[in-house]
């Protein structure tokens, strides 16, 4: 029987050749996601930007550096968790994904979640919240527990938003502490 890691690898190869939507036409690389196949927590962002399209890895630009710090504040490393996106290919000019692009891509993310079976999902920003849970409005809905595929799921601010609005970091940290509590981890002090 194929291991989870083998199945994830096979899925990433399928995605590298995916032509289900027009985003495949302009991509340099698809961005599958990365981290531990045994991750207890999965972070889901919006979609690749220029740095991610160039490298084929999620959250490696400025927003990614902040996400790495957020993960470290939770006493995890990037290797402990799993990081993915709603869509696997970069939309031109970093626009938001269109509904049909997100709908075409969603089965891939669902399969990743099914294989990894995290204890918690953290949605990064309003686009992830809208396309995964059908809920609009990150400001009104961050920090509220929802359920996705029977997994406790919480949305917080996207790191790109936090770079533009650092005064919102406190709320994001409260959300991440809540996630730590859900995972049975001692939140400790804010960083
Ligand atoms: N923003 C995202 O939502 N995802 C990435 O992978 C990078 C930036």
XYZ file of N, CA and C and ligand atoms in Angstrom:
581
model
N 0.842 -1.207 0.000
C 0.000 0.000 0.000
C 0.874 1.254 0.000
N 0.493 2.226 -0.844
C 1.294 3.461 -0.932
C 1.195 4.241 0.376
N 2.322 4.815 0.811
C 2.287 5.640 2.014
C 1.660 6.990 1.679
N 1.290 7.723 2.732
C 0.741 9.074 2.543
C 1.698 9.923 1.722
N 2.994 9.833 2.087
C 3.996 10.656 1.397
C 4.049 10.284 -0.087
N 3.931 8.960 -0.387
C 3.927 8.529 -1.798
C 2.711 9.089 -2.520
N 1.556 9.028 -1.837
C 0.326 9.532 -2.473
C 0.404 11.034 -2.696
N 0.999 11.735 -1.745
C 1.151 13.186 -1.913
C 2.079 13.483 -3.092
N 3.146 12.710 -3.191
C 4.086 12.902 -4.303
C 3.394 12.662 -5.650
N 2.601 11.604 -5.715
C 1.895 11.292 -6.970
C 0.910 12.418 -7.306
N 0.230 12.937 -6.287
C -0.725 14.032 -6.511
C 0.009 15.274 -7.012
N 1.186 15.533 -6.453
C 1.937 16.725 -6.880
C 2.363 16.571 -8.346
N 2.650 15.345 -8.775
C 3.005 15.130 -10.192
C 1.794 15.355 -11.092
N 0.627 14.917 -10.638
C -0.610 15.166 -11.401
C -0.812 16.666 -11.558
N -0.627 17.395 -10.465
C -0.874 18.845 -10.483
C 0.139 19.551 -11.388
N 1.363 19.066 -11.407
C 2.386 19.691 -12.269
C 1.968 19.628 -13.739
N 1.141 18.641 -14.090
C 0.683 18.523 -15.484
C -0.759 18.973 -15.668
N -1.351 19.574 -14.624
C -2.787 19.921 -14.668
C -3.065 21.037 -15.681
N -4.144 20.857 -16.446
C -4.584 21.920 -17.379
C -6.087 22.172 -17.188
N -6.580 21.955 -15.960
C -8.030 22.087 -15.727
C -8.526 23.523 -15.862
N -7.660 24.501 -15.625
C -8.104 25.891 -15.804
C -7.018 26.680 -16.528
N -7.352 27.900 -16.916
C -6.425 28.682 -17.764
C -5.179 29.159 -17.022
N -5.184 29.055 -15.676
C -3.977 29.481 -14.944
C -2.776 28.602 -15.317
N -3.053 27.411 -15.819
C -1.945 26.517 -16.210
C -1.149 27.081 -17.388
N -1.795 27.944 -18.184
C -1.135 28.437 -19.411
C 0.055 29.345 -19.121
N -0.046 30.116 -18.022
C 0.994 31.129 -17.770
C 1.950 30.745 -16.638
N 1.692 29.617 -15.995
C 2.522 29.309 -14.819
C 3.936 28.907 -15.240
N 4.905 29.234 -14.374
C 6.240 28.653 -14.522
C 6.301 27.338 -13.760
N 5.709 27.349 -12.572
C 5.636 26.138 -11.749
C 4.290 26.099 -11.049
N 3.722 24.914 -10.914
C 2.602 24.778 -9.997
C 3.196 24.743 -8.588
N 2.381 25.093 -7.604
C 2.859 25.118 -6.213
C 1.960 24.180 -5.422
N 2.450 22.986 -5.208
C 1.626 21.937 -4.616
C 1.351 22.184 -3.137
N 2.408 22.517 -2.412
C 2.320 22.608 -0.950
C 3.497 21.845 -0.397
N 3.789 22.048 0.881
C 4.923 21.323 1.469
C 4.783 21.236 2.976
N 5.528 20.304 3.537
C 5.518 20.111 4.982
C 5.420 18.643 5.313
N 5.009 18.374 6.546
C 4.945 17.000 7.018
C 3.636 16.332 6.607
N 3.732 15.105 6.119
C 2.526 14.325 5.800
C 1.781 13.967 7.083
N 2.459 14.122 8.231
C 1.842 13.822 9.537
C 1.483 15.091 10.294
N 1.435 16.214 9.593
C 1.230 17.508 10.267
C -0.063 17.528 11.087
N 0.027 18.157 12.267
C -1.174 18.321 13.099
C -1.943 19.562 12.687
N -1.240 20.487 12.052
C -1.893 21.720 11.632
C -1.527 22.038 10.191
N -2.558 22.473 9.456
C -2.355 22.789 8.036
C -2.741 24.254 7.828
N -1.863 25.001 7.195
C -2.121 26.407 6.870
C -2.511 26.473 5.395
N -3.598 27.173 5.116
C -4.051 27.277 3.728
C -4.156 28.745 3.339
N -3.338 29.125 2.363
C -3.353 30.497 1.856
C -4.194 30.592 0.601
N -3.903 31.639 -0.146
C -4.738 31.972 -1.303
C -4.217 31.279 -2.580
N -3.029 31.660 -2.979
C -2.454 31.085 -4.189
C -1.051 31.629 -4.354
N -0.287 31.036 -5.264
C 1.105 31.451 -5.439
C 1.228 32.890 -5.937
N 2.250 33.581 -5.455
C 2.656 34.863 -6.020
C 3.869 34.633 -6.921
N 4.554 35.725 -7.263
C 5.679 35.621 -8.204
C 6.799 34.726 -7.655
N 7.141 34.894 -6.379
C 8.251 34.102 -5.805
C 7.902 32.614 -5.769
N 6.637 32.343 -5.466
C 6.204 30.946 -5.372
C 6.141 30.310 -6.764
N 5.669 31.090 -7.743
C 5.606 30.604 -9.133
C 7.015 30.294 -9.655
N 7.976 31.110 -9.216
C 9.365 30.924 -9.670
C 9.995 29.693 -9.033
N 9.695 29.474 -7.741
C 10.382 28.400 -7.006
C 9.571 27.107 -6.919
N 8.250 27.202 -7.128
C 7.399 26.019 -6.959
C 7.119 25.682 -5.503
N 7.438 26.630 -4.592
C 7.211 26.381 -3.154
C 6.253 27.434 -2.579
N 5.393 27.030 -1.614
C 4.422 27.977 -1.064
C 5.063 28.947 -0.070
N 4.549 30.154 -0.037
C 4.931 31.136 0.984
C 6.450 31.260 1.166
N 7.114 31.665 0.091
C 8.562 31.888 0.191
C 8.942 33.368 0.041
N 7.971 34.228 -0.288
C 8.255 35.660 -0.417
C 8.150 36.366 0.932
N 7.877 37.650 0.894
C 7.817 38.434 2.152
C 6.722 37.923 3.084
N 5.559 37.629 2.499
C 4.455 37.095 3.315
C 4.867 35.743 3.914
N 5.619 34.990 3.133
C 6.079 33.686 3.598
C 7.031 33.808 4.776
N 7.882 34.851 4.723
C 8.810 35.039 5.850
C 8.033 35.335 7.131
N 6.957 36.124 6.979
C 6.136 36.399 8.170
C 5.409 35.128 8.613
N 4.903 34.349 7.658
C 4.235 33.098 8.040
C 5.207 32.186 8.793
N 6.439 32.126 8.337
C 7.437 31.294 9.022
C 7.603 31.754 10.481
N 7.575 33.078 10.687
C 7.683 33.602 12.066
C 6.439 33.258 12.879
N 5.271 33.326 12.234
C 4.023 32.987 12.941
C 4.051 31.518 13.377
N 4.561 30.674 12.484
C 4.652 29.242 12.790
C 5.647 29.019 13.944
N 6.759 29.765 13.897
C 7.768 29.630 14.966
C 7.193 30.102 16.305
N 6.370 31.145 16.268
C 5.756 31.644 17.513
C 4.851 30.583 18.135
N 4.365 29.665 17.291
C 3.518 28.568 17.793
C 4.373 27.361 18.213
N 5.683 27.571 18.246
C 6.640 26.510 18.598
C 6.598 25.335 17.628
N 6.430 25.665 16.364
C 6.543 24.675 15.302
C 7.611 25.177 14.320
N 8.064 24.277 13.451
C 8.868 24.707 12.300
C 8.005 24.473 11.057
N 8.455 25.018 9.932
C 7.725 24.790 8.682
C 7.674 23.306 8.346
N 8.688 22.566 8.790
C 8.748 21.131 8.486
C 7.731 20.339 9.321
N 7.303 20.917 10.459
C 6.336 20.209 11.327
C 4.918 20.309 10.789
N 4.629 21.412 10.084
C 3.254 21.716 9.692
C 3.105 21.430 8.190
N 1.939 21.718 7.648
C 1.774 21.604 6.196
C 1.235 22.928 5.674
N 1.786 23.384 4.570
C 1.413 24.688 4.010
C 0.925 24.476 2.578
N -0.290 24.939 2.310
C -0.852 24.777 0.957
C -1.659 26.029 0.612
N -2.249 26.008 -0.541
C -3.042 27.140 -1.014
C -4.352 26.650 -1.619
N -5.299 27.562 -1.745
C -6.563 27.254 -2.415
C -6.298 26.893 -3.874
N -5.491 27.700 -4.566
C -5.164 27.372 -5.959
C -3.657 27.127 -6.091
N -3.315 26.286 -7.047
C -1.916 25.822 -7.163
C -1.112 26.589 -8.205
N -1.767 27.444 -8.972
C -1.043 28.196 -10.004
C -1.293 29.688 -9.816
N -0.303 30.485 -10.188
C -0.363 31.927 -9.944
C -1.352 32.627 -10.884
N -2.285 33.390 -10.310
C -3.141 34.210 -11.175
C -2.346 35.408 -11.686
N -2.560 35.809 -12.940
C -1.797 36.930 -13.494
C -1.924 38.183 -12.630
N -0.794 38.844 -12.409
C -0.800 40.079 -11.619
C -1.245 39.872 -10.179
N -1.211 38.635 -9.704
C -1.623 38.312 -8.333
C -3.069 38.680 -8.030
N -3.926 38.677 -9.049
C -5.343 38.932 -8.758
C -5.902 37.773 -7.932
N -7.095 38.006 -7.341
C -7.741 36.923 -6.604
C -8.175 35.833 -7.581
N -8.221 34.590 -7.106
C -8.700 33.526 -8.000
C -10.169 33.735 -8.351
N -10.517 33.386 -9.581
C -11.924 33.394 -9.987
C -12.580 32.145 -9.390
N -13.909 32.226 -9.224
C -14.633 31.077 -8.656
C -14.332 29.793 -9.427
N -14.371 29.883 -10.768
C -14.200 28.638 -11.545
C -12.791 28.058 -11.393
N -11.802 28.935 -11.165
C -10.433 28.434 -10.958
C -10.352 27.711 -9.603
N -10.946 28.332 -8.586
C -10.915 27.719 -7.251
C -11.689 26.401 -7.252
N -12.816 26.389 -7.957
C -13.643 25.167 -7.998
C -12.881 24.036 -8.707
N -12.181 24.392 -9.786
C -11.424 23.367 -10.527
C -10.305 22.793 -9.663
N -9.704 23.636 -8.828
C -8.515 23.239 -8.054
C -8.863 22.570 -6.718
N -10.053 22.830 -6.212
C -10.392 22.401 -4.849
C -10.255 20.890 -4.593
N -10.616 20.027 -5.549
C -10.451 18.588 -5.267
C -9.015 18.210 -4.899
N -8.027 18.936 -5.443
C -6.630 18.644 -5.092
C -6.373 18.948 -3.609
N -6.874 20.100 -3.176
C -6.676 20.483 -1.771
C -7.418 19.521 -0.838
N -8.627 19.145 -1.272
C -9.406 18.201 -0.443
C -8.650 16.889 -0.266
N -8.030 16.433 -1.338
C -7.271 15.176 -1.260
C -6.061 15.351 -0.337
N -5.420 16.520 -0.412
C -4.289 16.771 0.503
C -4.770 16.700 1.961
N -5.915 17.316 2.215
C -6.447 17.325 3.593
C -6.800 15.903 4.023
N -7.424 15.175 3.100
C -7.833 13.791 3.381
C -6.626 12.917 3.716
N -5.529 13.135 2.993
C -4.328 12.328 3.233
C -3.636 12.734 4.530
N -3.527 14.020 4.762
C -2.769 14.513 5.918
C -3.582 14.396 7.208
N -4.882 14.593 7.093
C -5.768 14.541 8.274
C -5.247 15.371 9.437
N -5.072 16.677 9.221
C -4.599 17.512 10.330
C -5.653 17.610 11.436
N -5.176 17.954 12.625
C -6.119 18.148 13.758
C -6.809 19.503 13.651
N -6.137 20.458 13.006
C -6.696 21.810 12.829
C -6.276 22.344 11.471
N -7.155 23.175 10.922
C -6.811 23.900 9.691
C -6.836 25.394 10.009
N -5.809 26.118 9.574
C -5.787 27.581 9.715
C -5.904 28.175 8.314
N -6.975 28.920 8.095
C -7.169 29.590 6.811
C -6.539 30.966 6.904
N -5.722 31.287 5.909
C -5.012 32.568 5.918
C -5.728 33.535 4.981
N -6.553 34.382 5.575
C -7.189 35.452 4.809
C -8.557 35.119 4.246
N -9.168 36.166 3.716
C -10.558 36.100 3.264
C -10.778 35.222 2.044
N -9.782 35.137 1.168
C -9.959 34.320 -0.041
C -10.058 32.842 0.340
N -9.192 32.402 1.227
C -9.237 31.004 1.680
C -10.559 30.731 2.409
N -10.963 31.696 3.238
C -12.217 31.539 3.994
C -13.403 31.407 3.037
N -13.416 32.249 2.034
C -14.536 32.248 1.089
C -14.567 30.975 0.243
N -13.417 30.573 -0.271
C -13.442 29.438 -1.195
C -13.520 28.087 -0.487
N -13.043 28.022 0.738
C -13.131 26.727 1.426
C -14.450 26.573 2.172
N -14.890 27.657 2.824
C -16.083 27.526 3.667
C -17.291 28.283 3.131
N -17.097 29.058 2.075
C -18.221 29.840 1.535
C -18.621 30.992 2.427
N -17.687 31.437 3.286
C -17.992 32.547 4.209
C -17.265 33.793 3.736
N -18.006 34.890 3.594
C -17.382 36.139 3.152
C -17.102 37.033 4.345
N -15.949 37.707 4.340
C -15.682 38.711 5.369
C -14.730 38.221 6.448
N -13.431 38.429 6.209
C -12.427 37.973 7.178
C -12.490 38.787 8.471
N -12.797 40.094 8.349
C -12.768 40.933 9.558
C -13.802 40.430 10.576
N -14.991 40.074 10.068
C -16.071 39.658 10.973
C -15.964 38.186 11.368
N -15.158 37.428 10.641
C -15.188 35.974 10.866
C -13.875 35.353 11.323
N -12.841 36.153 11.438
C -11.571 35.592 11.917
C -11.745 35.150 13.376
N -10.980 34.152 13.732
C -10.971 33.723 15.133
C -12.197 32.930 15.552
N -13.067 32.607 14.596
C -14.261 31.814 14.944
C -14.072 30.392 14.434
N -14.266 29.439 15.309
C -14.093 28.036 14.883
C -15.220 27.604 13.961
N -14.836 26.960 12.881
C -15.772 26.355 11.950
C -15.323 24.900 11.801
N -16.004 24.167 10.928
C -15.590 22.783 10.668
C -15.488 22.584 9.164
N -14.411 21.948 8.732
C -14.292 21.580 7.317
C -13.843 20.124 7.234
N -14.592 19.301 6.533
C -14.321 17.862 6.454
C -14.112 17.288 7.872
N -14.981 17.729 8.779
C -14.953 17.279 10.194
C -13.711 17.746 10.957
N -12.974 18.694 10.412
C -11.740 19.162 11.071
C -11.967 20.583 11.581
N -11.647 20.859 12.865
C -11.779 22.225 13.379
C -10.936 23.188 12.537
N -11.580 24.256 12.091
C -10.963 25.168 11.115
C -11.184 26.608 11.549
N -10.109 27.374 11.562
C -10.207 28.758 12.009
C -9.510 29.666 10.999
N -10.131 30.796 10.711
C -9.503 31.753 9.785
C -8.837 32.865 10.584
N -7.684 33.275 10.100
C -7.027 34.460 10.649
C -6.570 35.338 9.478
N -5.931 36.453 9.796
C -5.506 37.360 8.738
C -4.389 36.738 7.886
N -4.383 37.122 6.620
C -3.318 36.694 5.717
C -2.039 37.453 6.079
N -0.883 36.788 6.048
C 0.372 37.499 6.373
C 0.609 38.748 5.514
N 0.161 38.744 4.252
C 0.343 39.957 3.416
C -0.438 41.128 4.014
N -1.627 40.845 4.522
C -2.430 41.886 5.167
C -1.719 42.372 6.438
N -1.133 41.437 7.169
C -0.436 41.821 8.410
C 0.801 42.681 8.118
N 1.418 42.451 6.955
C 2.569 43.299 6.587
C 2.103 44.732 6.329
N 0.894 44.860 5.789
C 0.357 46.203 5.516
C -0.289 46.813 6.755
N -0.780 45.984 7.656
C -1.506 46.454 8.847
C -0.947 45.785 10.098
N 0.287 46.163 10.486
C 0.919 45.457 11.613
C 0.149 45.602 12.929
N -0.717 46.618 13.012
C -1.510 46.774 14.242
C -2.525 45.635 14.416
N -2.691 44.798 13.386
C -3.623 43.661 13.480
C -2.933 42.367 13.935
N -1.605 42.468 14.143
C -0.856 41.247 14.503
C -1.324 40.660 15.828
N -1.771 41.557 16.730
C -2.195 41.093 18.052
C -3.382 40.127 17.932
N -4.331 40.507 17.076
C -5.506 39.639 16.878
C -5.083 38.300 16.246
N -4.175 38.388 15.273
C -3.710 37.152 14.616
C -3.040 36.245 15.646
N -2.262 36.836 16.545
C -1.581 36.041 17.573
C -2.601 35.391 18.508
N -3.686 36.125 18.824
C -4.748 35.514 19.650
C -5.327 34.285 18.937
N -5.530 34.426 17.618
C -6.080 33.299 16.844
C -5.125 32.105 16.882
N -3.839 32.391 16.700
C -2.862 31.290 16.671
C -2.736 30.627 18.048
N -2.873 31.432 19.099
C -2.855 30.849 20.455
C -4.052 29.920 20.652
N -5.175 30.317 20.084
C -6.370 29.488 20.158
C -6.140 28.149 19.452
N -5.456 28.218 18.325
C -5.130 26.997 17.583
C -4.212 26.117 18.442
N -3.235 26.745 19.110
C -2.322 25.971 19.964
C -3.104 25.257 21.074
N -4.044 25.985 21.664
C -4.860 25.379 22.729
C -5.628 24.176 22.184
N -6.189 24.337 21.007
C -6.952 23.241 20.382
C -6.053 22.022 20.162
N -4.763 22.283 19.911
C -3.808 21.191 19.672
C -3.203 20.675 20.977
N -3.659 21.249 22.111
C -3.123 20.834 23.406
C -1.730 21.352 23.658
N -1.367 22.477 23.011
C -0.036 23.089 23.201
C -0.160 24.298 24.100
N 0.808 24.497 24.978
C 0.823 25.660 25.866
C 1.139 26.905 25.033
N 0.203 27.882 24.962
C 0.472 29.045 24.113
C 1.698 29.864 24.497
N 2.021 29.941 25.788
C 3.211 30.725 26.184
C 3.027 32.196 25.908
N 4.138 32.865 25.734
C 4.104 34.321 25.594
C 4.057 34.744 24.135
N 3.481 35.903 23.897
C 3.462 36.461 22.544
C 4.875 36.816 22.113
N 5.127 36.710 20.795
C 6.470 37.080 20.309
C 6.330 38.277 19.428
N 0.347 34.162 -0.584
C -0.408 33.054 -0.555
O -1.595 33.105 -0.273
N 0.180 31.900 -0.827
C 1.466 31.788 -1.119
O 1.930 30.672 -1.357
C 2.232 32.965 -1.133
C 1.656 34.148 -0.865
